[in-house]
Coordinates of C-alpha atoms in Angstrom, one line a residue:
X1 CA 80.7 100.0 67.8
X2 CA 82.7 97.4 69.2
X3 CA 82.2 96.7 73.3
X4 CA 84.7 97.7 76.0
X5 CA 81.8 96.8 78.6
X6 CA 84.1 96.1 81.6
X7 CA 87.2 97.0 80.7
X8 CA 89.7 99.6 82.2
X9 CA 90.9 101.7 79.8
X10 CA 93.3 104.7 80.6
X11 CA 94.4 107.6 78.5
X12 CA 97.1 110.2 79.0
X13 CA 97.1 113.5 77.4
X14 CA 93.2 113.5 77.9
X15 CA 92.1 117.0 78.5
X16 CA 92.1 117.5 74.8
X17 CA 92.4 117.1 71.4
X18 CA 93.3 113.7 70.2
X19 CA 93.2 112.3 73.7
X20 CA 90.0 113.4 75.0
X21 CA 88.6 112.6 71.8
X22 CA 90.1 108.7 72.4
X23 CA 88.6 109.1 76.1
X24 CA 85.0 109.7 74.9
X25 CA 84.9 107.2 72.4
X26 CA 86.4 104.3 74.7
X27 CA 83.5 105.5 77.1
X28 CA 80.9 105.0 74.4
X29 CA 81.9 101.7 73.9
X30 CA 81.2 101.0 77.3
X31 CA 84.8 101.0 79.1
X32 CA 85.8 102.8 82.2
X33 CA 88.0 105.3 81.4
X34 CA 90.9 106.9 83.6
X35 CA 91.8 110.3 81.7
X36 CA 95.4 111.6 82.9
X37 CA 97.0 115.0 82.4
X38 CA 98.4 118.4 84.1
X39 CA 95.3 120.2 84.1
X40 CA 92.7 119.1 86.2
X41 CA 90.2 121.5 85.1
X42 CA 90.1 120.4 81.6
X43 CA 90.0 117.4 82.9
X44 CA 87.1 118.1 85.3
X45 CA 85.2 119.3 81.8
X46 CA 86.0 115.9 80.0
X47 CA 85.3 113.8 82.5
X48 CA 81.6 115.8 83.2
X49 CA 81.1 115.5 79.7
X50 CA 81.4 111.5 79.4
X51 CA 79.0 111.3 82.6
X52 CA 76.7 113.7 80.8
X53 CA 76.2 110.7 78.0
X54 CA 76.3 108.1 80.7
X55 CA 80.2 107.1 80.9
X56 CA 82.3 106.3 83.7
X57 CA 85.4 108.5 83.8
X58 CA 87.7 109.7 86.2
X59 CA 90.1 112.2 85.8
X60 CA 94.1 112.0 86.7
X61 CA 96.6 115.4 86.9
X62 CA 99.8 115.0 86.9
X63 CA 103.4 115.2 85.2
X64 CA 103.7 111.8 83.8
X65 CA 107.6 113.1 83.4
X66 CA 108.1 113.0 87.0
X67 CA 108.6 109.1 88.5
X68 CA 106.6 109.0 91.5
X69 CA 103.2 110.6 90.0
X70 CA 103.5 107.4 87.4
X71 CA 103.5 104.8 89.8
X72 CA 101.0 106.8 92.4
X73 CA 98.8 106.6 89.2
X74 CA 98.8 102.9 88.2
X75 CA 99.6 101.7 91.9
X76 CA 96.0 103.7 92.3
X77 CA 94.0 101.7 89.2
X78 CA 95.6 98.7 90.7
X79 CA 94.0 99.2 94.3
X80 CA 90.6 100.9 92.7
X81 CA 89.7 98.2 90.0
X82 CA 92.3 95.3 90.1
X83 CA 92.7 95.3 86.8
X84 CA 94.0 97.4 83.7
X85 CA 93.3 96.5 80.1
X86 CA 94.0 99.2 77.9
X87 CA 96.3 102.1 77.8
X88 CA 97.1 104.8 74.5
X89 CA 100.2 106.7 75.4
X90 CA 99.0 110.0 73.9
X91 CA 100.5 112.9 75.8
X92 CA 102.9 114.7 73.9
X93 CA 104.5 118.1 72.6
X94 CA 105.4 119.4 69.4
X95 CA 108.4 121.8 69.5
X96 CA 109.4 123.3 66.1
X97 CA 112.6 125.0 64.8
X98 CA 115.4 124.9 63.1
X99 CA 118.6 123.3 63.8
X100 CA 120.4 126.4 64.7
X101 CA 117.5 127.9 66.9
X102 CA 115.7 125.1 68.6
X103 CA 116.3 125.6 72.4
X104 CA 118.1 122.1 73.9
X105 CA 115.6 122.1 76.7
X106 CA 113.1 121.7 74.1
X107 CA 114.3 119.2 72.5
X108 CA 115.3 117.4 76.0
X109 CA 111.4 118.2 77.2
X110 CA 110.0 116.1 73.8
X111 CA 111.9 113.3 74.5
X112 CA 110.5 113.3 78.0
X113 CA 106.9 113.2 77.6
X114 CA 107.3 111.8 74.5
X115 CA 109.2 108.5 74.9
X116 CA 110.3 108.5 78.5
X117 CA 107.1 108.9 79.8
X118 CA 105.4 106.4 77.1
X119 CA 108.1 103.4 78.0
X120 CA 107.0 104.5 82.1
X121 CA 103.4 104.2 82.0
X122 CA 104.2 101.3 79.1
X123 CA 106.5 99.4 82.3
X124 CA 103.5 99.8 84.9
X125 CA 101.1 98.7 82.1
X126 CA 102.6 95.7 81.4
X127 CA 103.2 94.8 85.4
X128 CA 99.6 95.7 86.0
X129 CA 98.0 93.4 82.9
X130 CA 100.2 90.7 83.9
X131 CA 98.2 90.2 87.4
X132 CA 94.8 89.7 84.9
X133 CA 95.3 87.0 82.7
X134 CA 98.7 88.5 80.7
X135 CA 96.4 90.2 78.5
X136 CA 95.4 93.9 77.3
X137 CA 95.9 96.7 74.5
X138 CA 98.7 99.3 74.9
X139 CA 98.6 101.7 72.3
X140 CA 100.9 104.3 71.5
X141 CA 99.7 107.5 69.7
X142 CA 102.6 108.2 66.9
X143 CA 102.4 110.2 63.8
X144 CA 103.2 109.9 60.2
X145 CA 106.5 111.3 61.4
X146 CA 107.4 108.0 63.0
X147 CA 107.3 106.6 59.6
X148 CA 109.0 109.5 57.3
X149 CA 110.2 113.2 58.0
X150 CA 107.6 115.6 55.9
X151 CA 109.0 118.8 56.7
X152 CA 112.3 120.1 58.2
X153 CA 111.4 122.1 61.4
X154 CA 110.6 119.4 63.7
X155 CA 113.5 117.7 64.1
X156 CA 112.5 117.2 67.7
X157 CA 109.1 115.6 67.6
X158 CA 110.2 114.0 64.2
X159 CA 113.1 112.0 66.6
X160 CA 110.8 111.5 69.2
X161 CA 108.0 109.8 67.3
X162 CA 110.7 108.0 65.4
X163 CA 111.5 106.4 68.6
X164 CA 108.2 105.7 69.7
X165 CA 107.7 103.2 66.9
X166 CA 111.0 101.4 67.5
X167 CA 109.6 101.4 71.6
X168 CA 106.6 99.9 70.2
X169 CA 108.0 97.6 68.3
X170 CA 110.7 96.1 70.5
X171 CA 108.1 95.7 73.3
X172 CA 105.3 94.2 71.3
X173 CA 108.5 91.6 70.0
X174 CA 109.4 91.0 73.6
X175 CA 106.1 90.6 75.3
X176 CA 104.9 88.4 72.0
X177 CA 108.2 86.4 72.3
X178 CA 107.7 85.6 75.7
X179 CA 104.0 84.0 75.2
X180 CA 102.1 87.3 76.7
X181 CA 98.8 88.2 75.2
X182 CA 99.5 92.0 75.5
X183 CA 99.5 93.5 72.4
X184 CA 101.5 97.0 71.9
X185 CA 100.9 99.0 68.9
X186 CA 100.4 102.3 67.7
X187 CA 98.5 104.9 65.4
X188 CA 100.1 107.0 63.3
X189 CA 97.8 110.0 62.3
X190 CA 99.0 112.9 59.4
X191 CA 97.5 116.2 60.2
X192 CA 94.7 116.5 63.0
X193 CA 92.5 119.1 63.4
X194 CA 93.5 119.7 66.9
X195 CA 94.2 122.9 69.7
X196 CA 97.6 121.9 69.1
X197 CA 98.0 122.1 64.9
X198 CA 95.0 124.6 64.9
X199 CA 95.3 127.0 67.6
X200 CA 93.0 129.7 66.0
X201 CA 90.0 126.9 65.4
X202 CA 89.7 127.9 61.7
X203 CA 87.9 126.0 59.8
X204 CA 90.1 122.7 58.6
X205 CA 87.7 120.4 56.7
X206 CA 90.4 118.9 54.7
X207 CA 92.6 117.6 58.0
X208 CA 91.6 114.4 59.9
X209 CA 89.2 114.8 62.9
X210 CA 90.6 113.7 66.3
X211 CA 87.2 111.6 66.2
X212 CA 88.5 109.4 63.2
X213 CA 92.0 109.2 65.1
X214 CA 89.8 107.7 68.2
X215 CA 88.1 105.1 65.9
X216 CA 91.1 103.7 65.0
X217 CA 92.3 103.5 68.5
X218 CA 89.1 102.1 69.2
X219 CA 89.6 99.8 66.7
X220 CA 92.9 98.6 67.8
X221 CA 91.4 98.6 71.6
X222 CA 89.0 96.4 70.8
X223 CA 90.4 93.7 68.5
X224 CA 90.5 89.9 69.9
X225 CA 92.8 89.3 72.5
X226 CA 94.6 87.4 70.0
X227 CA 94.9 89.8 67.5
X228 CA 97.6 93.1 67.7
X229 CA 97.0 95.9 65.5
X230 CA 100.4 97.1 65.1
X231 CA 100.5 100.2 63.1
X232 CA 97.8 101.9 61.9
X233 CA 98.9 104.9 59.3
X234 CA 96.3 107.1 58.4
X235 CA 96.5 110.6 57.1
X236 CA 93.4 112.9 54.9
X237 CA 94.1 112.8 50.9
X238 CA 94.8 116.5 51.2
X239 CA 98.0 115.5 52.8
X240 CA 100.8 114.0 50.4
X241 CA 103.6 112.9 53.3
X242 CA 106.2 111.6 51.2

C-alpha cells in the first residue's frame, strides 16, 4: 500500500458506496481525509469508522450544487490545514429513462452534480494546490459510459459522464501546458456493486467491488508527482461493454 502520510485528501459523495469506499482506503494509506456529502449522518458513521482503524477523517454536508457551500468548503481546508493535495470528484446520480419519459429536471439535476459541481470543486482545487508547490492529484470518478454508451436508458448520466472525460481532459491539457504539476484524471469503473446499482444488497459476486474501484483511485492518488494517471478503465469480465 502506497503512503498518503501527510497529505490532504478530500472526497465528495462520501457517505457511501464507491466514495466512502475511496475515503477508507486513502485513510489507510495514511492521508487525512475530508469526506463531503448531504447527509451528515452517514457521514458521522464513515467518518467513526476510519477513526475506529486509526484514521483521520472529518466529515463535510452539503450541496456541492449550490456555490457558496463549495467555496465555504475549500476556503475551510485552506484555513484548517494550508494545504490540499488530492481530490476524487465522485458525487453523482444516475437517472434512467427513455427519451420520451425522462423528466428535464432530471436530466438538468445530472448535469449539476455531475459536471457542474466536478469543474467547481475542480476550480477551488486547483486555486488551493497552487498555494503548495503547484502540485496534487485531482481525480474524477467516471464510468465506462464516458468511454461508450452500453445501454439506451441513460441518456442522462451517459451525457454527463461523457462530459466529465472531456473536463478532465481539457484541464489536465491546460494545467500540464502551463508547467503545473497537478495532475487530473479519472477512473472509469463498469458495474459496481454499490447501494446505488444494487439497492436490494443481493448477492453480486460477478460485479466490481467499490474496494477495487478505491485501489485504483489509490493508485492514481499516489503516483509520483511527476506521473498523471489519466484514465483508468476497468470493468469485471462478466461485463462485455461494447
Amino acid at each position: 500500500m502506497a503512503s498518503l502520510e501527510g497529505q490532504v485528501c478530500v472526497v465528495t459523495g462520501a457517505s457511501r458506496g464507491i466514495g466512502a469506499a475511496v475515503a477508507r482506503r486513502l485513510a489507510r494509506a495514511g492521508a487525512t481525509v475530508v469526506l463531503v456529502a448531504r447527509s451528515q449522518g452517514a457521514l458521522d458513521e464513515e467518518v467513526a469508522g476510519i477513526r475506529s482503524e486509526g484514521g483521520t477523517a472529518r466529515g463535510v454536508s452539503g450541496d456541492l450544487r449550490q456555490d457558496a457551500f463549495v467555496a465555504s468548503l475549500f476556503e475551510s481546508i485552506g484555513a484548517d490545514y494550508g494545504r490540499l493535495d488530492v481530490l476524487v470528484n465522485n458525487a453523482g446520480v444516475a437517472p434512467f429513462g427513455g427519451v420520451e419519459d425522462l423528466d428535464i429536471r432530471a436530466f438538468r439535476d445530472c448535469l449539476e452534480l455531475n459536471v457542474v459541481a466536478a469543474f467547481a470543486c475542480t476550480q477551488q482545487a486547483v486555486r488551493l494546490m497552487r498555494r503548495k508547490g503547484d502540485a496534487g492529484k485531482i481525480i474524477n470518478i467516471g464510468s465506462v459510459r464516458s468511454h461508450w454508451t452500453e445501454a439506451g436508458d441513460g441518456g442522462a448520466y451517459n451525457a454527463s459522464k461523457f462530459a466529465l472525460r472531456a473536463l478532465t481532459e481539457s484541464v489536465a491539457r491546460e494545467l500540464q501546458g502551463a508547467g503545473s504539476r497537478i495532475a487530473v484524471g479519472m477512473v472509469c469503473p463498469g458495474i459496481v456493486d454499490t447501494p446505488l446499482t444494487n439497492p436490494d444488497a443481493e448477492p453480486r459476486p460477478e460485479w466490481l467491488s467499490a474496494e477495487v474501484v478505491a485501489d485504483a483511485v489509490a493508485h492514481a492518488a499516489a503516483a509520483p508527482a511527476n506521473v498523471n494517471v489519466f484514465d483508468v478503465t476497468l470493468f469485471p469480465t462478466s461485463q462485455t461493454p461494447w
